[in-house]
Amino acid sequence: MLKHNTYFDGRVQSVGFERNGLKATVGVIEPGEYHFGTGAAERMTVTSGQLKVKQAGGNDWVTYPQGTSFEVAANSGFDVQAVGGPAAYLCEFLG
Amino acid sequence: MLKHNTYFDGRVQSVGFERNGLKATVGVIEPGEYHFGTGAAERMTVTSGQLKVKQAGGNDWVTYPQGTSFEVAANSGFDVQAVGGPAAYLCEFLG
C-alpha cells in the first residue's frame, strides 16, 4: 500500500512504499527551512534540485546537489533547506 | 504549491512540483501493469526499484533499473510494469 505524507502545511509531501522489507519514501521539499527528527537511520538522495543540510549537533550547512546523498543517524535529526526552488528526494530507512 | 496525484485506486501516486519553469513529479508505481498517455514529452528516471516499459506503437518490453531513464514522445503513451515490488521515479515534463 502506498501512503501519502504531508508536513508543514503541505510544504513537504511524500509517498511512502516498501520493497524487500525496507521502507522508503519519495518526496518534495518546497523552499524554506524545516527540521526532521529520525527514528531509524535514513539515507537521503537528492533526485532533483538541491538541498542544504545541517545535521543535529552540527554547525555547518552542507549543500547536496542532484545525484548526491547524505545519511542521518538513528534517533537524531537534521535541518534542511531547499535551495533555488523545490527539491525532490528519495529517503531510504536503513534499519 | 505541491500537488498530490493518485491513479488506479491509489496504486500509482505522485507529488507534483515546478522549478525553473519546468514541471515534474516524483512518484511510486505498485506492482501491476498500467498505461499512461502523454501530453508534453516526458523523461522518466527510475530512482528506486525497476520498471518494464512498452512505448506506444512498440512491441518490446524494455527493463529500466534504478538510475536509468527513458523518454516518451509528446501526445503518445506507454505501458509500464513495476517489477519485484514498487518502483519510484522522477518524471520531468520536457516542454
mmCIF file with all atom_site columns, N, CA and C in Angstrom, chain A residues 9-71:
data_model
loop_
_atom_site.group_PDB
_atom_site.id
_atom_site.type_symbol
_atom_site.label_atom_id
_atom_site.label_alt_id
_atom_site.label_comp_id
_atom_site.label_asym_id
_atom_site.label_entity_id
_atom_site.label_seq_id
_atom_site.pdbx_PDB_ins_code
_atom_site.Cartn_x
_atom_site.Cartn_y
_atom_site.Cartn_z
_atom_site.occupancy
_atom_site.B_iso_or_equiv
_atom_site.pdbx_formal_charge
_atom_site.auth_seq_id
_atom_site.auth_comp_id
_atom_site.auth_asym_id
_atom_site.auth_atom_id
_atom_site.pdbx_PDB_model_num
ATOM 1   N N  . ASP A 1 9  ? 2.138  22.100 6.663  1.00 0.00 ? 9  ASP A N  1
ATOM 2   C CA . ASP A 1 9  ? 1.053  22.683 5.847  1.00 0.00 ? 9  ASP A CA 1
ATOM 3   C C  . ASP A 1 9  ? 1.245  22.371 4.357  1.00 0.00 ? 9  ASP A C  1
ATOM 4   N N  . GLY A 1 10 ? 1.683  21.185 4.066  1.00 0.00 ? 10 GLY A N  1
ATOM 5   C CA . GLY A 1 10 ? 1.775  20.750 2.669  1.00 0.00 ? 10 GLY A CA 1
ATOM 6   C C  . GLY A 1 10 ? 3.035  21.198 1.952  1.00 0.00 ? 10 GLY A C  1
ATOM 7   N N  . ARG A 1 11 ? 3.943  21.859 2.674  1.00 0.00 ? 11 ARG A N  1
ATOM 8   C CA . ARG A 1 11 ? 5.164  22.351 2.023  1.00 0.00 ? 11 ARG A CA 1
ATOM 9   C C  . ARG A 1 11 ? 6.203  21.239 1.872  1.00 0.00 ? 11 ARG A C  1
ATOM 10  N N  . VAL A 1 12 ? 5.977  20.141 2.525  1.00 0.00 ? 12 VAL A N  1
ATOM 11  C CA . VAL A 1 12 ? 6.791  18.936 2.298  1.00 0.00 ? 12 VAL A CA 1
ATOM 12  C C  . VAL A 1 12 ? 5.789  17.790 2.153  1.00 0.00 ? 12 VAL A C  1
ATOM 13  N N  . GLN A 1 13 ? 5.854  17.058 1.032  1.00 0.00 ? 13 GLN A N  1
ATOM 14  C CA . GLN A 1 13 ? 4.942  15.937 0.824  1.00 0.00 ? 13 GLN A CA 1
ATOM 15  C C  . GLN A 1 13 ? 5.721  14.741 0.294  1.00 0.00 ? 13 GLN A C  1
ATOM 16  N N  . SER A 1 14 ? 5.248  13.547 0.596  1.00 0.00 ? 14 SER A N  1
ATOM 17  C CA . SER A 1 14 ? 5.950  12.355 0.120  1.00 0.00 ? 14 SER A CA 1
ATOM 18  C C  . SER A 1 14 ? 4.969  11.210 -0.077 1.00 0.00 ? 14 SER A C  1
ATOM 19  N N  . VAL A 1 15 ? 5.453  10.179 -0.778 1.00 0.00 ? 15 VAL A N  1
ATOM 20  C CA . VAL A 1 15 ? 4.705  8.936  -0.957 1.00 0.00 ? 15 VAL A CA 1
ATOM 21  C C  . VAL A 1 15 ? 5.561  7.816  -0.389 1.00 0.00 ? 15 VAL A C  1
ATOM 22  N N  . GLY A 1 16 ? 5.002  7.081  0.580  1.00 0.00 ? 16 GLY A N  1
ATOM 23  C CA . GLY A 1 16 ? 5.737  6.010  1.245  1.00 0.00 ? 16 GLY A CA 1
ATOM 24  C C  . GLY A 1 16 ? 5.472  4.667  0.592  1.00 0.00 ? 16 GLY A C  1
ATOM 25  N N  . PHE A 1 17 ? 6.514  3.813  0.542  1.00 0.00 ? 17 PHE A N  1
ATOM 26  C CA . PHE A 1 17 ? 6.377  2.471  -0.003 1.00 0.00 ? 17 PHE A CA 1
ATOM 27  C C  . PHE A 1 17 ? 7.357  1.537  0.687  1.00 0.00 ? 17 PHE A C  1
ATOM 28  N N  . GLU A 1 18 ? 7.234  0.229  0.364  1.00 0.00 ? 18 GLU A N  1
ATOM 29  C CA . GLU A 1 18 ? 8.150  -0.744 0.963  1.00 0.00 ? 18 GLU A CA 1
ATOM 30  C C  . GLU A 1 18 ? 8.532  -1.770 -0.085 1.00 0.00 ? 18 GLU A C  1
ATOM 31  N N  . ARG A 1 19 ? 9.815  -2.114 -0.146 1.00 0.00 ? 19 ARG A N  1
ATOM 32  C CA . ARG A 1 19 ? 10.258 -3.140 -1.091 1.00 0.00 ? 19 ARG A CA 1
ATOM 33  C C  . ARG A 1 19 ? 11.351 -3.962 -0.433 1.00 0.00 ? 19 ARG A C  1
ATOM 34  N N  . ASN A 1 20 ? 11.236 -5.283 -0.565 1.00 0.00 ? 20 ASN A N  1
ATOM 35  C CA . ASN A 1 20 ? 12.222 -6.186 0.032  1.00 0.00 ? 20 ASN A CA 1
ATOM 36  C C  . ASN A 1 20 ? 12.408 -5.892 1.521  1.00 0.00 ? 20 ASN A C  1
ATOM 37  N N  . GLY A 1 21 ? 11.328 -5.557 2.184  1.00 0.00 ? 21 GLY A N  1
ATOM 38  C CA . GLY A 1 21 ? 11.376 -5.352 3.633  1.00 0.00 ? 21 GLY A CA 1
ATOM 39  C C  . GLY A 1 21 ? 11.928 -4.010 4.063  1.00 0.00 ? 21 GLY A C  1
ATOM 40  N N  . LEU A 1 22 ? 12.333 -3.163 3.112  1.00 0.00 ? 22 LEU A N  1
ATOM 41  C CA . LEU A 1 22 ? 12.876 -1.863 3.503  1.00 0.00 ? 22 LEU A CA 1
ATOM 42  C C  . LEU A 1 22 ? 11.873 -0.759 3.166  1.00 0.00 ? 22 LEU A C  1
ATOM 43  N N  . LYS A 1 23 ? 11.629 0.123  4.137  1.00 0.00 ? 23 LYS A N  1
ATOM 44  C CA . LYS A 1 23 ? 10.718 1.238  3.930  1.00 0.00 ? 23 LYS A CA 1
ATOM 45  C C  . LYS A 1 23 ? 11.450 2.387  3.240  1.00 0.00 ? 23 LYS A C  1
ATOM 46  N N  . ALA A 1 24 ? 10.720 3.148  2.420  1.00 0.00 ? 24 ALA A N  1
ATOM 47  C CA . ALA A 1 24 ? 11.317 4.304  1.740  1.00 0.00 ? 24 ALA A CA 1
ATOM 48  C C  . ALA A 1 24 ? 10.206 5.290  1.403  1.00 0.00 ? 24 ALA A C  1
ATOM 49  N N  . THR A 1 25 ? 10.608 6.513  1.092  1.00 0.00 ? 25 THR A N  1
ATOM 50  C CA . THR A 1 25 ? 9.649  7.493  0.582  1.00 0.00 ? 25 THR A CA 1
ATOM 51  C C  . THR A 1 25 ? 10.318 8.274  -0.551 1.00 0.00 ? 25 THR A C  1
ATOM 52  N N  . VAL A 1 26 ? 9.498  8.808  -1.450 1.00 0.00 ? 26 VAL A N  1
ATOM 53  C CA . VAL A 1 26 ? 9.974  9.810  -2.403 1.00 0.00 ? 26 VAL A CA 1
ATOM 54  C C  . VAL A 1 26 ? 9.136  11.051 -2.117 1.00 0.00 ? 26 VAL A C  1
ATOM 55  N N  . GLY A 1 27 ? 9.780  12.188 -2.125 1.00 0.00 ? 27 GLY A N  1
ATOM 56  C CA . GLY A 1 27 ? 9.037  13.379 -1.758 1.00 0.00 ? 27 GLY A CA 1
ATOM 57  C C  . GLY A 1 27 ? 9.634  14.649 -2.322 1.00 0.00 ? 27 GLY A C  1
ATOM 58  N N  . VAL A 1 28 ? 8.995  15.754 -1.979 1.00 0.00 ? 28 VAL A N  1
ATOM 59  C CA . VAL A 1 28 ? 9.415  17.078 -2.453 1.00 0.00 ? 28 VAL A CA 1
ATOM 60  C C  . VAL A 1 28 ? 9.410  18.046 -1.274 1.00 0.00 ? 28 VAL A C  1
ATOM 61  N N  . ILE A 1 29 ? 10.430 18.901 -1.221 1.00 0.00 ? 29 ILE A N  1
ATOM 62  C CA . ILE A 1 29 ? 10.555 19.931 -0.191 1.00 0.00 ? 29 ILE A CA 1
ATOM 63  C C  . ILE A 1 29 ? 10.490 21.294 -0.881 1.00 0.00 ? 29 ILE A C  1
ATOM 64  N N  . GLU A 1 30 ? 9.544  22.114 -0.473 1.00 0.00 ? 30 GLU A N  1
ATOM 65  C CA . GLU A 1 30 ? 9.456  23.466 -1.026 1.00 0.00 ? 30 GLU A CA 1
ATOM 66  C C  . GLU A 1 30 ? 10.499 24.376 -0.380 1.00 0.00 ? 30 GLU A C  1
ATOM 67  N N  . PRO A 1 31 ? 10.864 25.495 -1.045 1.00 0.00 ? 31 PRO A N  1
ATOM 68  C CA . PRO A 1 31 ? 11.807 26.431 -0.416 1.00 0.00 ? 31 PRO A CA 1
ATOM 69  C C  . PRO A 1 31 ? 11.359 26.796 0.995  1.00 0.00 ? 31 PRO A C  1
ATOM 70  N N  . GLY A 1 32 ? 12.316 26.838 1.895  1.00 0.00 ? 32 GLY A N  1
ATOM 71  C CA . GLY A 1 32 ? 12.016 27.122 3.304  1.00 0.00 ? 32 GLY A CA 1
ATOM 72  C C  . GLY A 1 32 ? 12.950 26.280 4.134  1.00 0.00 ? 32 GLY A C  1
ATOM 73  N N  . GLU A 1 33 ? 12.883 26.423 5.458  1.00 0.00 ? 33 GLU A N  1
ATOM 74  C CA . GLU A 1 33 ? 13.762 25.639 6.333  1.00 0.00 ? 33 GLU A CA 1
ATOM 75  C C  . GLU A 1 33 ? 12.913 24.786 7.268  1.00 0.00 ? 33 GLU A C  1
ATOM 76  N N  . TYR A 1 34 ? 13.267 23.539 7.403  1.00 0.00 ? 34 TYR A N  1
ATOM 77  C CA . TYR A 1 34 ? 12.458 22.574 8.162  1.00 0.00 ? 34 TYR A CA 1
ATOM 78  C C  . TYR A 1 34 ? 13.388 21.706 9.011  1.00 0.00 ? 34 TYR A C  1
ATOM 79  N N  . HIS A 1 35 ? 12.851 21.162 10.111 1.00 0.00 ? 35 HIS A N  1
ATOM 80  C CA . HIS A 1 35 ? 13.610 20.208 10.909 1.00 0.00 ? 35 HIS A CA 1
ATOM 81  C C  . HIS A 1 35 ? 12.885 18.863 10.900 1.00 0.00 ? 35 HIS A C  1
ATOM 82  N N  . PHE A 1 36 ? 13.629 17.792 10.673 1.00 0.00 ? 36 PHE A N  1
ATOM 83  C CA . PHE A 1 36 ? 13.073 16.447 10.744 1.00 0.00 ? 36 PHE A CA 1
ATOM 84  C C  . PHE A 1 36 ? 13.843 15.644 11.788 1.00 0.00 ? 36 PHE A C  1
ATOM 85  N N  . GLY A 1 37 ? 13.130 14.973 12.683 1.00 0.00 ? 37 GLY A N  1
ATOM 86  C CA . GLY A 1 37 ? 13.764 14.034 13.604 1.00 0.00 ? 37 GLY A CA 1
ATOM 87  C C  . GLY A 1 37 ? 13.800 12.665 12.947 1.00 0.00 ? 37 GLY A C  1
ATOM 88  N N  . THR A 1 38 ? 14.706 11.795 13.381 1.00 0.00 ? 38 THR A N  1
ATOM 89  C CA . THR A 1 38 ? 14.764 10.446 12.827 1.00 0.00 ? 38 THR A CA 1
ATOM 90  C C  . THR A 1 38 ? 14.491 9.416  13.923 1.00 0.00 ? 38 THR A C  1
ATOM 91  N N  . GLY A 1 39 ? 13.821 8.339  13.531 1.00 0.00 ? 39 GLY A N  1
ATOM 92  C CA . GLY A 1 39 ? 13.742 7.154  14.397 1.00 0.00 ? 39 GLY A CA 1
ATOM 93  C C  . GLY A 1 39 ? 14.840 6.242  13.898 1.00 0.00 ? 39 GLY A C  1
ATOM 94  N N  . ALA A 1 40 ? 14.528 5.457  12.812 1.00 0.00 ? 40 ALA A N  1
ATOM 95  C CA . ALA A 1 40 ? 15.578 4.656  12.171 1.00 0.00 ? 40 ALA A CA 1
ATOM 96  C C  . ALA A 1 40 ? 16.546 5.601  11.455 1.00 0.00 ? 40 ALA A C  1
ATOM 97  N N  . ALA A 1 41 ? 17.749 5.113  11.196 1.00 0.00 ? 41 ALA A N  1
ATOM 98  C CA . ALA A 1 41 ? 18.705 5.890  10.394 1.00 0.00 ? 41 ALA A CA 1
ATOM 99  C C  . ALA A 1 41 ? 18.147 6.025  8.975  1.00 0.00 ? 41 ALA A C  1
ATOM 100 N N  . GLU A 1 42 ? 18.531 7.109  8.276  1.00 0.00 ? 42 GLU A N  1
ATOM 101 C CA . GLU A 1 42 ? 17.987 7.359  6.941  1.00 0.00 ? 42 GLU A CA 1
ATOM 102 C C  . GLU A 1 42 ? 19.110 7.692  5.965  1.00 0.00 ? 42 GLU A C  1
ATOM 103 N N  . ARG A 1 43 ? 18.893 7.308  4.701  1.00 0.00 ? 43 ARG A N  1
ATOM 104 C CA . ARG A 1 43 ? 19.757 7.823  3.623  1.00 0.00 ? 43 ARG A CA 1
ATOM 105 C C  . ARG A 1 43 ? 18.887 8.647  2.699  1.00 0.00 ? 43 ARG A C  1
ATOM 106 N N  . MET A 1 44 ? 19.244 9.909  2.552  1.00 0.00 ? 44 MET A N  1
ATOM 107 C CA . MET A 1 44 ? 18.502 10.836 1.695  1.00 0.00 ? 44 MET A CA 1
ATOM 108 C C  . MET A 1 44 ? 19.308 11.046 0.406  1.00 0.00 ? 44 MET A C  1
ATOM 109 N N  . THR A 1 45 ? 18.667 10.788 -0.735 1.00 0.00 ? 45 THR A N  1
ATOM 110 C CA . THR A 1 45 ? 19.301 11.026 -2.038 1.00 0.00 ? 45 THR A CA 1
ATOM 111 C C  . THR A 1 45 ? 18.522 12.123 -2.750 1.00 0.00 ? 45 THR A C  1
ATOM 112 N N  . VAL A 1 46 ? 19.226 13.176 -3.173 1.00 0.00 ? 46 VAL A N  1
ATOM 113 C CA . VAL A 1 46 ? 18.568 14.285 -3.876 1.00 0.00 ? 46 VAL A CA 1
ATOM 114 C C  . VAL A 1 46 ? 18.366 13.864 -5.334 1.00 0.00 ? 46 VAL A C  1
ATOM 115 N N  . THR A 1 47 ? 17.107 13.832 -5.784 1.00 0.00 ? 47 THR A N  1
ATOM 116 C CA . THR A 1 47 ? 16.847 13.372 -7.151 1.00 0.00 ? 47 THR A CA 1
ATOM 117 C C  . THR A 1 47 ? 16.527 14.520 -8.098 1.00 0.00 ? 47 THR A C  1
ATOM 118 N N  . SER A 1 48 ? 16.260 15.715 -7.530 1.00 0.00 ? 48 SER A N  1
ATOM 119 C CA . SER A 1 48 ? 16.007 16.882 -8.383 1.00 0.00 ? 48 SER A CA 1
ATOM 120 C C  . SER A 1 48 ? 16.234 18.121 -7.527 1.00 0.00 ? 48 SER A C  1
ATOM 121 N N  . GLY A 1 49 ? 16.964 19.094 -8.082 1.00 0.00 ? 49 GLY A N  1
ATOM 122 C CA . GLY A 1 49 ? 17.200 20.323 -7.312 1.00 0.00 ? 49 GLY A CA 1
ATOM 123 C C  . GLY A 1 49 ? 18.366 20.163 -6.360 1.00 0.00 ? 49 GLY A C  1
ATOM 124 N N  . GLN A 1 50 ? 18.281 20.863 -5.204 1.00 0.00 ? 50 GLN A N  1
ATOM 125 C CA . GLN A 1 50 ? 19.430 20.942 -4.298 1.00 0.00 ? 50 GLN A CA 1
ATOM 126 C C  . GLN A 1 50 ? 18.955 21.153 -2.862 1.00 0.00 ? 50 GLN A C  1
ATOM 127 N N  . LEU A 1 51 ? 19.592 20.444 -1.931 1.00 0.00 ? 51 LEU A N  1
ATOM 128 C CA . LEU A 1 51 ? 19.254 20.617 -0.517 1.00 0.00 ? 51 LEU A CA 1
ATOM 129 C C  . LEU A 1 51 ? 20.472 21.121 0.256  1.00 0.00 ? 51 LEU A C  1
ATOM 130 N N  . LYS A 1 52 ? 20.239 21.985 1.258  1.00 0.00 ? 52 LYS A N  1
ATOM 131 C CA . LYS A 1 52 ? 21.273 22.351 2.228  1.00 0.00 ? 52 LYS A CA 1
ATOM 132 C C  . LYS A 1 52 ? 20.873 21.715 3.548  1.00 0.00 ? 52 LYS A C  1
ATOM 133 N N  . VAL A 1 53 ? 21.842 21.076 4.208  1.00 0.00 ? 53 VAL A N  1
ATOM 134 C CA . VAL A 1 53 ? 21.526 20.248 5.372  1.00 0.00 ? 53 VAL A CA 1
ATOM 135 C C  . VAL A 1 53 ? 22.462 20.571 6.533  1.00 0.00 ? 53 VAL A C  1
ATOM 136 N N  . LYS A 1 54 ? 21.894 20.677 7.726  1.00 0.00 ? 54 LYS A N  1
ATOM 137 C CA . LYS A 1 54 ? 22.728 20.788 8.943  1.00 0.00 ? 54 LYS A CA 1
ATOM 138 C C  . LYS A 1 54 ? 22.296 19.646 9.858  1.00 0.00 ? 54 LYS A C  1
ATOM 139 N N  . GLN A 1 55 ? 23.237 18.736 10.163 1.00 0.00 ? 55 GLN A N  1
ATOM 140 C CA . GLN A 1 55 ? 22.908 17.573 10.981 1.00 0.00 ? 55 GLN A CA 1
ATOM 141 C C  . GLN A 1 55 ? 22.759 18.010 12.445 1.00 0.00 ? 55 GLN A C  1
ATOM 142 N N  . ALA A 1 56 ? 21.959 17.261 13.216 1.00 0.00 ? 56 ALA A N  1
ATOM 143 C CA . ALA A 1 56 ? 21.785 17.547 14.646 1.00 0.00 ? 56 ALA A CA 1
ATOM 144 C C  . ALA A 1 56 ? 23.163 17.589 15.316 1.00 0.00 ? 56 ALA A C  1
ATOM 145 N N  . GLY A 1 57 ? 23.379 18.615 16.123 1.00 0.00 ? 57 GLY A N  1
ATOM 146 C CA . GLY A 1 57 ? 24.660 18.730 16.826 1.00 0.00 ? 57 GLY A CA 1
ATOM 147 C C  . GLY A 1 57 ? 25.764 19.320 15.962 1.00 0.00 ? 57 GLY A C  1
ATOM 148 N N  . GLY A 1 58 ? 25.474 19.542 14.662 1.00 0.00 ? 58 GLY A N  1
ATOM 149 C CA . GLY A 1 58 ? 26.495 20.118 13.766 1.00 0.00 ? 58 GLY A CA 1
ATOM 150 C C  . GLY A 1 58 ? 26.310 21.628 13.638 1.00 0.00 ? 58 GLY A C  1
ATOM 151 N N  . ASN A 1 59 ? 27.345 22.305 13.084 1.00 0.00 ? 59 ASN A N  1
ATOM 152 C CA . ASN A 1 59 ? 27.249 23.765 12.900 1.00 0.00 ? 59 ASN A CA 1
ATOM 153 C C  . ASN A 1 59 ? 27.213 24.143 11.424 1.00 0.00 ? 59 ASN A C  1
ATOM 154 N N  . ASP A 1 60 ? 27.651 23.218 10.577 1.00 0.00 ? 60 ASP A N  1
ATOM 155 C CA . ASP A 1 60 ? 27.827 23.581 9.175  1.00 0.00 ? 60 ASP A CA 1
ATOM 156 C C  . ASP A 1 60 ? 26.629 23.163 8.325  1.00 0.00 ? 60 ASP A C  1
ATOM 157 N N  . TRP A 1 61 ? 26.286 24.065 7.392  1.00 0.00 ? 61 TRP A N  1
ATOM 158 C CA . TRP A 1 61 ? 25.306 23.722 6.361  1.00 0.00 ? 61 TRP A CA 1
ATOM 159 C C  . TRP A 1 61 ? 26.076 23.129 5.182  1.00 0.00 ? 61 TRP A C  1
ATOM 160 N N  . VAL A 1 62 ? 25.704 21.941 4.777  1.00 0.00 ? 62 VAL A N  1
ATOM 161 C CA . VAL A 1 62 ? 26.372 21.279 3.654  1.00 0.00 ? 62 VAL A CA 1
ATOM 162 C C  . VAL A 1 62 ? 25.372 21.195 2.496  1.00 0.00 ? 62 VAL A C  1
ATOM 163 N N  . THR A 1 63 ? 25.835 21.520 1.286  1.00 0.00 ? 63 THR A N  1
ATOM 164 C CA . THR A 1 63 ? 24.950 21.506 0.111  1.00 0.00 ? 63 THR A CA 1
ATOM 165 C C  . THR A 1 63 ? 25.044 20.176 -0.627 1.00 0.00 ? 63 THR A C  1
ATOM 166 N N  . TYR A 1 64 ? 23.855 19.623 -0.959 1.00 0.00 ? 64 TYR A N  1
ATOM 167 C CA . TYR A 1 64 ? 23.774 18.348 -1.688 1.00 0.00 ? 64 TYR A CA 1
ATOM 168 C C  . TYR A 1 64 ? 23.020 18.565 -2.996 1.00 0.00 ? 64 TYR A C  1
ATOM 169 N N  . PRO A 1 65 ? 23.715 18.614 -4.123 1.00 0.00 ? 65 PRO A N  1
ATOM 170 C CA . PRO A 1 65 ? 23.022 18.742 -5.407 1.00 0.00 ? 65 PRO A CA 1
ATOM 171 C C  . PRO A 1 65 ? 22.418 17.422 -5.873 1.00 0.00 ? 65 PRO A C  1
ATOM 172 N N  . GLN A 1 66 ? 21.653 17.457 -6.953 1.00 0.00 ? 66 GLN A N  1
ATOM 173 C CA . GLN A 1 66 ? 21.027 16.262 -7.520 1.00 0.00 ? 66 GLN A CA 1
ATOM 174 C C  . GLN A 1 66 ? 22.050 15.167 -7.722 1.00 0.00 ? 66 GLN A C  1
ATOM 175 N N  . GLY A 1 67 ? 21.685 13.949 -7.298 1.00 0.00 ? 67 GLY A N  1
ATOM 176 C CA . GLY A 1 67 ? 22.585 12.816 -7.513 1.00 0.00 ? 67 GLY A CA 1
ATOM 177 C C  . GLY A 1 67 ? 23.457 12.494 -6.315 1.00 0.00 ? 67 GLY A C  1
ATOM 178 N N  . THR A 1 68 ? 23.417 13.352 -5.286 1.00 0.00 ? 68 THR A N  1
ATOM 179 C CA . THR A 1 68 ? 24.234 13.077 -4.097 1.00 0.00 ? 68 THR A CA 1
ATOM 180 C C  . THR A 1 68 ? 23.340 12.659 -2.929 1.00 0.00 ? 68 THR A C  1
ATOM 181 N N  . SER A 1 69 ? 23.961 12.056 -1.939 1.00 0.00 ? 69 SER A N  1
ATOM 182 C CA . SER A 1 69 ? 23.222 11.511 -0.793 1.00 0.00 ? 69 SER A CA 1
ATOM 183 C C  . SER A 1 69 ? 23.881 11.895 0.523  1.00 0.00 ? 69 SER A C  1
ATOM 184 N N  . PHE A 1 70 ? 23.086 11.862 1.580  1.00 0.00 ? 70 PHE A N  1
ATOM 185 C CA . PHE A 1 70 ? 23.640 12.005 2.925  1.00 0.00 ? 70 PHE A CA 1
ATOM 186 C C  . PHE A 1 70 ? 22.879 11.068 3.853  1.00 0.00 ? 70 PHE A C  1
ATOM 187 N N  . GLU A 1 71 ? 23.525 10.700 4.953  1.00 0.00 ? 71 GLU A N  1
ATOM 188 C CA . GLU A 1 71 ? 22.882 9.811  5.903  1.00 0.00 ? 71 GLU A CA 1
ATOM 189 C C  . GLU A 1 71 ? 22.681 10.512 7.240  1.00 0.00 ? 71 GLU A C  1
#
